[in-house]
Amino acid sequence: ETGVTQSPTHLIKTRGQQVTLRCSSQSGHNTVSWYQQALGQGPQFIFQYYREEENGRGNFPPRFSGLQFPNYSSELNVNALELDDSALYLCASSLGPGRETQYFGPGTRLLVL
Amino acid sequence: GQQVMQIPQYQHVQEGEDFTTYCNSSTTLSNIQWYKQRPGGHPVFLIQLVKSGEVKKQKRLTFQFGEAKKNSSLHITATQTTDVGTYFCAGNYGGSQGNLIFGKGTKLSVKP
């Protein structure tokens, strides 16, 4: 198992609400990437944080936002939840941006009703 | 845009049979990574291939990276029920982000 942890493990929200998901990176890792995995699909890149700055973003709207803290833990915030936001949200940490291997946490399963 | 295609989508095998999944990218990859995701679980890193033509083995699993660094394969010899899960390839195109572009995965089921 990796040292990446995520909370909560499961979450149920209603459409229009806001949600915050949390990720603690593996010790020594300064880069955190967030992915969304819809049922039956591969993970899709949302954005990456490196040394507390956003370091790249996938094709997700601005209501998906994030933060990285000085200890390199990270948050993913989603505003104005939509039914299609129901998915497994994964964070992955790595030693740095670029070509380093990414290690995934167990994920947060979000259900939007 | 950058896209990684993976086939087949599903594979049903009898225990003891071999299994192969293939990944293809339209543009050259910096490296490719393989992950296994058990039902209800999260992707677990298996291996990273970086060099052109690279072949790596992990017990019954053999991973290959094409000479042009555009395709890759994972071959499992003599499948076991513990091999059940979805296998994803994830391409890295380099750059400052290093974000992974995942294939849609191959879901392997093994009949005992």
PDB file of C-alpha atoms in Angstrom:
ATOM      1  CA  GLU A   1       0.000   0.000   0.000  1.00  0.00           C
ATOM      2  CA  THR A   2       1.109   3.559  -0.701  1.00  0.00           C
ATOM      3  CA  GLY A   3       1.293   6.209   2.002  1.00  0.00           C
ATOM      4  CA  VAL A   4      -1.360   8.316   0.257  1.00  0.00           C
ATOM      5  CA  THR A   5      -4.531   8.773   2.276  1.00  0.00           C
ATOM      6  CA  GLN A   6      -7.840  10.360   1.325  1.00  0.00           C
ATOM      7  CA  SER A   7     -10.898  11.456   3.241  1.00  0.00           C
ATOM      8  CA  PRO A   8     -13.737  10.894   3.383  1.00  0.00           C
ATOM      9  CA  THR A   9     -14.005   7.434   1.840  1.00  0.00           C
ATOM     10  CA  HIS A  10     -17.619   7.921   0.779  1.00  0.00           C
ATOM     11  CA  LEU A  11     -19.837  10.954   0.451  1.00  0.00           C
ATOM     12  CA  ILE A  12     -23.420  11.630  -0.630  1.00  0.00           C
ATOM     13  CA  LYS A  13     -24.414  15.133  -1.712  1.00  0.00           C
ATOM     14  CA  THR A  14     -27.327  16.699  -3.537  1.00  0.00           C
ATOM     15  CA  ARG A  15     -27.209  18.666  -6.745  1.00  0.00           C
ATOM     16  CA  GLY A  16     -26.072  22.269  -6.253  1.00  0.00           C
ATOM     17  CA  GLN A  17     -24.131  21.581  -3.066  1.00  0.00           C
ATOM     18  CA  GLN A  18     -20.415  22.047  -2.574  1.00  0.00           C
ATOM     19  CA  VAL A  19     -17.901  19.390  -1.521  1.00  0.00           C
ATOM     20  CA  THR A  20     -14.306  19.333  -0.244  1.00  0.00           C
ATOM     21  CA  LEU A  21     -12.166  16.231  -0.578  1.00  0.00           C
ATOM     22  CA  ARG A  22      -8.824  15.817   1.154  1.00  0.00           C
ATOM     23  CA  CYS A  23      -5.582  14.055   0.342  1.00  0.00           C
ATOM     24  CA  SER A  24      -2.388  13.492   2.304  1.00  0.00           C
ATOM     25  CA  SER A  25       0.571  12.748   0.087  1.00  0.00           C
ATOM     26  CA  GLN A  26       3.192  10.104   0.652  1.00  0.00           C
ATOM     27  CA  SER A  27       6.107  11.237   2.806  1.00  0.00           C
ATOM     28  CA  GLY A  28       8.679  13.137   0.751  1.00  0.00           C
ATOM     29  CA  HIS A  29       6.310  13.772  -2.158  1.00  0.00           C
ATOM     30  CA  ASN A  30       5.747  17.422  -3.090  1.00  0.00           C
ATOM     31  CA  THR A  31       3.366  16.925  -6.005  1.00  0.00           C
ATOM     32  CA  VAL A  32      -0.289  15.933  -5.896  1.00  0.00           C
ATOM     33  CA  SER A  33      -2.492  15.208  -8.891  1.00  0.00           C
ATOM     34  CA  TRP A  34      -6.256  14.749  -8.790  1.00  0.00           C
ATOM     35  CA  TYR A  35      -8.197  12.443 -11.074  1.00  0.00           C
ATOM     36  CA  GLN A  36     -11.882  11.731 -11.615  1.00  0.00           C
ATOM     37  CA  GLN A  37     -12.868   8.154 -12.436  1.00  0.00           C
ATOM     38  CA  ALA A  38     -16.422   7.640 -13.645  1.00  0.00           C
ATOM     39  CA  LEU A  39     -17.879   4.150 -13.436  1.00  0.00           C
ATOM     40  CA  GLY A  40     -16.336   1.852 -16.035  1.00  0.00           C
ATOM     41  CA  GLN A  41     -13.843   4.459 -17.246  1.00  0.00           C
ATOM     42  CA  GLY A  42     -10.186   5.209 -16.738  1.00  0.00           C
ATOM     43  CA  PRO A  43      -9.162   8.053 -14.431  1.00  0.00           C
ATOM     44  CA  GLN A  44      -9.227  11.533 -15.995  1.00  0.00           C
ATOM     45  CA  PHE A  45      -6.751  14.212 -14.958  1.00  0.00           C
ATOM     46  CA  ILE A  46      -8.311  17.185 -13.162  1.00  0.00           C
ATOM     47  CA  PHE A  47      -5.263  19.195 -12.061  1.00  0.00           C
ATOM     48  CA  GLN A  48      -1.899  18.974 -10.390  1.00  0.00           C
ATOM     49  CA  TYR A  49      -0.351  20.933  -7.525  1.00  0.00           C
ATOM     50  CA  TYR A  50       3.366  21.359  -7.049  1.00  0.00           C
ATOM     51  CA  ARG A  51       4.800  23.317  -4.154  1.00  0.00           C
ATOM     52  CA  GLU A  52       1.413  24.901  -3.403  1.00  0.00           C
ATOM     53  CA  GLU A  53       0.837  26.165  -6.961  1.00  0.00           C
ATOM     54  CA  GLU A  54      -1.422  24.732  -9.650  1.00  0.00           C
ATOM     55  CA  ASN A  55       0.876  23.134 -12.199  1.00  0.00           C
ATOM     56  CA  GLY A  56      -1.494  22.109 -14.942  1.00  0.00           C
ATOM     57  CA  ARG A  57      -5.151  21.423 -15.468  1.00  0.00           C
ATOM     58  CA  GLY A  58      -7.228  18.997 -17.466  1.00  0.00           C
ATOM     59  CA  ASN A  59     -10.507  19.653 -19.218  1.00  0.00           C
ATOM     60  CA  PHE A  60     -12.607  20.436 -16.135  1.00  0.00           C
ATOM     61  CA  PRO A  61     -14.684  23.581 -15.483  1.00  0.00           C
ATOM     62  CA  PRO A  62     -13.631  26.265 -12.979  1.00  0.00           C
ATOM     63  CA  ARG A  63     -16.066  24.961 -10.361  1.00  0.00           C
ATOM     64  CA  PHE A  64     -13.394  22.316  -9.774  1.00  0.00           C
ATOM     65  CA  SER A  65     -10.703  24.022  -7.711  1.00  0.00           C
ATOM     66  CA  GLY A  66      -7.921  22.960  -5.435  1.00  0.00           C
ATOM     67  CA  LEU A  67      -5.361  23.860  -2.856  1.00  0.00           C
ATOM     68  CA  GLN A  68      -2.056  22.502  -1.673  1.00  0.00           C
ATOM     69  CA  PHE A  69      -0.753  23.223   1.805  1.00  0.00           C
ATOM     70  CA  PRO A  70       2.839  23.708   3.040  1.00  0.00           C
ATOM     71  CA  ASN A  71       2.917  20.072   4.202  1.00  0.00           C
ATOM     72  CA  TYR A  72       1.958  19.104   0.603  1.00  0.00           C
ATOM     73  CA  SER A  73      -1.464  17.771   1.528  1.00  0.00           C
ATOM     74  CA  SER A  74      -4.168  18.885  -0.846  1.00  0.00           C
ATOM     75  CA  GLU A  75      -7.864  19.622  -1.193  1.00  0.00           C
ATOM     76  CA  LEU A  76     -10.206  19.302  -4.130  1.00  0.00           C
ATOM     77  CA  ASN A  77     -13.274  21.544  -4.022  1.00  0.00           C
ATOM     78  CA  VAL A  78     -16.251  21.144  -6.299  1.00  0.00           C
ATOM     79  CA  ASN A  79     -18.965  23.804  -6.342  1.00  0.00           C
ATOM     80  CA  ALA A  80     -22.490  23.592  -7.719  1.00  0.00           C
ATOM     81  CA  LEU A  81     -22.448  19.801  -7.855  1.00  0.00           C
ATOM     82  CA  GLU A  82     -24.052  18.114 -10.840  1.00  0.00           C
ATOM     83  CA  LEU A  83     -25.307  14.554 -11.155  1.00  0.00           C
ATOM     84  CA  ASP A  84     -22.434  13.763 -13.554  1.00  0.00           C
ATOM     85  CA  ASP A  85     -19.928  14.624 -10.834  1.00  0.00           C
ATOM     86  CA  SER A  86     -20.731  11.267  -9.244  1.00  0.00           C
ATOM     87  CA  ALA A  87     -17.460   9.369  -9.482  1.00  0.00           C
ATOM     88  CA  LEU A  88     -14.424   8.052  -7.655  1.00  0.00           C
ATOM     89  CA  TYR A  89     -12.006  10.922  -6.975  1.00  0.00           C
ATOM     90  CA  LEU A  90      -8.408   9.848  -6.763  1.00  0.00           C
ATOM     91  CA  CYS A  91      -5.375  11.749  -5.678  1.00  0.00           C
ATOM     92  CA  ALA A  92      -1.886  10.641  -6.579  1.00  0.00           C
ATOM     93  CA  SER A  93       1.358  11.910  -5.153  1.00  0.00           C
ATOM     94  CA  SER A  94       4.818  11.892  -6.674  1.00  0.00           C
ATOM     95  CA  LEU A  95       8.335  13.108  -5.974  1.00  0.00           C
ATOM     96  CA  GLY A  96       7.868  15.907  -8.468  1.00  0.00           C
ATOM     97  CA  PRO A  97       6.056  16.936 -11.629  1.00  0.00           C
ATOM     98  CA  GLY A  98       7.205  15.492 -14.903  1.00  0.00           C
ATOM     99  CA  ARG A  99       7.920  11.836 -15.418  1.00  0.00           C
ATOM    100  CA  GLU A 100       7.940  10.554 -11.876  1.00  0.00           C
ATOM    101  CA  THR A 101       5.769   7.625 -10.915  1.00  0.00           C
ATOM    102  CA  GLN A 102       2.485   8.600  -9.282  1.00  0.00           C
ATOM    103  CA  TYR A 103       1.102   6.679  -6.319  1.00  0.00           C
ATOM    104  CA  PHE A 104      -2.643   6.642  -5.877  1.00  0.00           C
ATOM    105  CA  GLY A 105      -4.662   6.893  -2.716  1.00  0.00           C
ATOM    106  CA  PRO A 106      -7.770   4.779  -2.070  1.00  0.00           C
ATOM    107  CA  GLY A 107     -10.107   7.454  -3.432  1.00  0.00           C
ATOM    108  CA  THR A 108     -13.308   9.149  -2.327  1.00  0.00           C
ATOM    109  CA  ARG A 109     -16.556   7.833  -3.793  1.00  0.00           C
ATOM    110  CA  LEU A 110     -18.900  10.755  -4.355  1.00  0.00           C
ATOM    111  CA  LEU A 111     -22.564  10.264  -5.138  1.00  0.00           C
ATOM    112  CA  VAL A 112     -24.609  13.276  -6.201  1.00  0.00           C
ATOM    113  CA  LEU A 113     -28.363  12.868  -5.963  1.00  0.00           C
TER     114      LEU A 113
ATOM    115  CA  GLY B   1      -5.340  15.758 -28.448  1.00  0.00           C
ATOM    116  CA  GLN B   2      -3.327  13.166 -26.625  1.00  0.00           C
ATOM    117  CA  GLN B   3      -5.181   9.926 -26.345  1.00  0.00           C
ATOM    118  CA  VAL B   4      -4.347   6.407 -25.288  1.00  0.00           C
ATOM    119  CA  MET B   5      -6.402   3.616 -26.815  1.00  0.00           C
ATOM    120  CA  GLN B   6      -6.568   0.287 -25.019  1.00  0.00           C
ATOM    121  CA  ILE B   7      -7.963  -3.020 -26.261  1.00  0.00           C
ATOM    122  CA  PRO B   8      -9.760  -5.239 -25.627  1.00  0.00           C
ATOM    123  CA  GLN B   9     -12.316  -3.679 -23.316  1.00  0.00           C
ATOM    124  CA  TYR B  10     -13.168  -7.040 -21.757  1.00  0.00           C
ATOM    125  CA  GLN B  11     -11.448 -10.406 -21.675  1.00  0.00           C
ATOM    126  CA  HIS B  12     -12.862 -13.594 -20.217  1.00  0.00           C
ATOM    127  CA  VAL B  13     -10.405 -16.460 -19.846  1.00  0.00           C
ATOM    128  CA  GLN B  14     -10.291 -19.886 -18.305  1.00  0.00           C
ATOM    129  CA  GLU B  15      -7.846 -20.177 -15.434  1.00  0.00           C
ATOM    130  CA  GLY B  16      -4.494 -21.195 -16.851  1.00  0.00           C
ATOM    131  CA  GLU B  17      -4.962 -19.418 -20.178  1.00  0.00           C
ATOM    132  CA  ASP B  18      -2.843 -16.460 -21.192  1.00  0.00           C
ATOM    133  CA  PHE B  19      -4.058 -12.858 -21.391  1.00  0.00           C
ATOM    134  CA  THR B  20      -2.791  -9.823 -23.268  1.00  0.00           C
ATOM    135  CA  THR B  21      -3.921  -6.201 -23.302  1.00  0.00           C
ATOM    136  CA  TYR B  22      -2.631  -3.604 -25.746  1.00  0.00           C
ATOM    137  CA  CYS B  23      -2.211   0.153 -25.600  1.00  0.00           C
ATOM    138  CA  ASN B  24      -1.628   2.534 -28.441  1.00  0.00           C
ATOM    139  CA  SER B  25      -0.907   6.250 -28.618  1.00  0.00           C
ATOM    140  CA  SER B  26      -1.024   8.405 -31.744  1.00  0.00           C
ATOM    141  CA  THR B  27       2.010  10.374 -30.545  1.00  0.00           C
ATOM    142  CA  THR B  28       5.264   9.412 -28.894  1.00  0.00           C
ATOM    143  CA  LEU B  29       5.149   8.818 -25.179  1.00  0.00           C
ATOM    144  CA  SER B  30       7.727   9.876 -22.642  1.00  0.00           C
ATOM    145  CA  ASN B  31       6.936   6.774 -20.639  1.00  0.00           C
ATOM    146  CA  ILE B  32       4.050   4.449 -19.991  1.00  0.00           C
ATOM    147  CA  GLN B  33       2.786   3.083 -16.710  1.00  0.00           C
ATOM    148  CA  TRP B  34       0.567   0.105 -15.981  1.00  0.00           C
ATOM    149  CA  TYR B  35      -1.946  -0.121 -13.164  1.00  0.00           C
ATOM    150  CA  LYS B  36      -4.254  -2.807 -11.817  1.00  0.00           C
ATOM    151  CA  GLN B  37      -7.555  -1.947 -10.207  1.00  0.00           C
ATOM    152  CA  ARG B  38      -9.462  -4.609  -8.328  1.00  0.00           C
ATOM    153  CA  PRO B  39     -13.276  -4.306  -8.196  1.00  0.00           C
ATOM    154  CA  GLY B  40     -14.151  -1.574  -5.707  1.00  0.00           C
ATOM    155  CA  GLY B  41     -10.506  -0.601  -5.327  1.00  0.00           C
ATOM    156  CA  HIS B  42      -8.142   2.038  -6.618  1.00  0.00           C
ATOM    157  CA  PRO B  43      -5.432   1.847  -9.277  1.00  0.00           C
ATOM    158  CA  VAL B  44      -2.302   0.156  -7.983  1.00  0.00           C
ATOM    159  CA  PHE B  45       0.968   0.885  -9.754  1.00  0.00           C
ATOM    160  CA  LEU B  46       2.503  -2.142 -11.456  1.00  0.00           C
ATOM    161  CA  ILE B  47       5.384  -0.853 -13.540  1.00  0.00           C
ATOM    162  CA  GLN B  48       6.815   2.023 -15.568  1.00  0.00           C
ATOM    163  CA  LEU B  49       8.493   1.609 -18.956  1.00  0.00           C
ATOM    164  CA  VAL B  50      10.739   4.387 -20.204  1.00  0.00           C
ATOM    165  CA  LYS B  51      13.115   3.105 -22.857  1.00  0.00           C
ATOM    166  CA  SER B  52      12.308   2.280 -26.454  1.00  0.00           C
ATOM    167  CA  GLY B  53      11.839  -1.491 -26.863  1.00  0.00           C
ATOM    168  CA  GLU B  54      11.988  -2.080 -23.124  1.00  0.00           C
ATOM    169  CA  VAL B  55      10.738  -5.410 -21.771  1.00  0.00           C
ATOM    170  CA  LYS B  56      10.187  -5.997 -18.069  1.00  0.00           C
ATOM    171  CA  LYS B  57       8.946  -9.061 -16.252  1.00  0.00           C
ATOM    172  CA  GLN B  58       7.238  -9.498 -12.918  1.00  0.00           C
ATOM    173  CA  LYS B  59       6.690 -13.207 -12.280  1.00  0.00           C
ATOM    174  CA  ARG B  60       3.934 -14.160 -14.767  1.00  0.00           C
ATOM    175  CA  LEU B  61       3.528 -10.605 -16.092  1.00  0.00           C
ATOM    176  CA  THR B  62       5.521  -9.329 -19.073  1.00  0.00           C
ATOM    177  CA  PHE B  63       5.419  -5.677 -20.073  1.00  0.00           C
ATOM    178  CA  GLN B  64       6.682  -4.327 -23.392  1.00  0.00           C
ATOM    179  CA  PHE B  65       7.232  -0.826 -24.727  1.00  0.00           C
ATOM    180  CA  GLY B  66       7.334  -0.443 -28.481  1.00  0.00           C
ATOM    181  CA  GLU B  67      10.376   0.697 -30.408  1.00  0.00           C
ATOM    182  CA  ALA B  68       8.632   3.919 -31.406  1.00  0.00           C
ATOM    183  CA  LYS B  69       7.392   4.478 -27.832  1.00  0.00           C
ATOM    184  CA  LYS B  70       3.811   4.655 -29.093  1.00  0.00           C
ATOM    185  CA  ASN B  71       2.512   1.289 -27.991  1.00  0.00           C
ATOM    186  CA  SER B  72       2.770  -1.110 -25.117  1.00  0.00           C
ATOM    187  CA  SER B  73       1.443  -4.456 -24.012  1.00  0.00           C
ATOM    188  CA  LEU B  74       0.904  -6.440 -20.853  1.00  0.00           C
ATOM    189  CA  HIS B  75       0.918 -10.217 -21.107  1.00  0.00           C
ATOM    190  CA  ILE B  76      -0.063 -12.539 -18.278  1.00  0.00           C
ATOM    191  CA  THR B  77       0.974 -16.165 -18.566  1.00  0.00           C
ATOM    192  CA  ALA B  78      -1.242 -18.877 -17.056  1.00  0.00           C
ATOM    193  CA  THR B  79      -3.826 -16.619 -15.458  1.00  0.00           C
ATOM    194  CA  GLN B  80      -5.026 -17.222 -11.924  1.00  0.00           C
ATOM    195  CA  THR B  81      -8.222 -16.079 -10.216  1.00  0.00           C
ATOM    196  CA  THR B  82      -6.160 -13.536  -8.300  1.00  0.00           C
ATOM    197  CA  ASP B  83      -5.431 -11.763 -11.623  1.00  0.00           C
ATOM    198  CA  VAL B  84      -9.050 -10.605 -11.844  1.00  0.00           C
ATOM    199  CA  GLY B  85      -9.418  -6.836 -12.182  1.00  0.00           C
ATOM    200  CA  THR B  86      -9.103  -4.000 -14.663  1.00  0.00           C
ATOM    201  CA  TYR B  87      -5.705  -3.297 -16.136  1.00  0.00           C
ATOM    202  CA  PHE B  88      -4.994   0.266 -17.209  1.00  0.00           C
ATOM    203  CA  CYS B  89      -2.154   1.668 -19.192  1.00  0.00           C
ATOM    204  CA  ALA B  90      -1.377   5.330 -18.573  1.00  0.00           C
ATOM    205  CA  GLY B  91       0.714   7.363 -20.942  1.00  0.00           C
ATOM    206  CA  ASN B  92       2.958  10.208 -19.910  1.00  0.00           C
ATOM    207  CA  TYR B  93       3.810  12.685 -22.655  1.00  0.00           C
ATOM    208  CA  GLY B  94       6.440  14.538 -20.660  1.00  0.00           C
ATOM    209  CA  GLY B  95       6.328  18.248 -20.031  1.00  0.00           C
ATOM    210  CA  SER B  96       6.231  20.066 -16.741  1.00  0.00           C
ATOM    211  CA  GLN B  97       3.049  18.408 -15.491  1.00  0.00           C
ATOM    212  CA  GLY B  98       3.636  14.774 -16.181  1.00  0.00           C
ATOM    213  CA  ASN B  99      -0.068  14.090 -15.887  1.00  0.00           C
ATOM    214  CA  LEU B 100      -1.126  10.621 -16.929  1.00  0.00           C
ATOM    215  CA  ILE B 101      -3.502   9.918 -19.802  1.00  0.00           C
ATOM    216  CA  PHE B 102      -5.268   6.679 -18.982  1.00  0.00           C
ATOM    217  CA  GLY B 103      -6.655   4.161 -21.398  1.00  0.00           C
ATOM    218  CA  LYS B 104     -10.178   2.900 -20.735  1.00  0.00           C
ATOM    219  CA  GLY B 105      -8.811  -0.299 -19.289  1.00  0.00           C
ATOM    220  CA  THR B 106      -9.215  -3.995 -19.967  1.00  0.00           C
ATOM    221  CA  LYS B 107     -11.434  -5.829 -17.532  1.00  0.00           C
ATOM    222  CA  LEU B 108     -10.156  -9.352 -16.977  1.00  0.00           C
ATOM    223  CA  SER B 109     -12.340 -12.092 -15.588  1.00  0.00           C
ATOM    224  CA  VAL B 110     -10.928 -15.554 -14.893  1.00  0.00           C
ATOM    225  CA  LYS B 111     -13.125 -18.621 -14.727  1.00  0.00           C
ATOM    226  CA  PRO B 112     -11.808 -21.251 -12.303  1.00  0.00           C
TER     227      PRO B 112
END
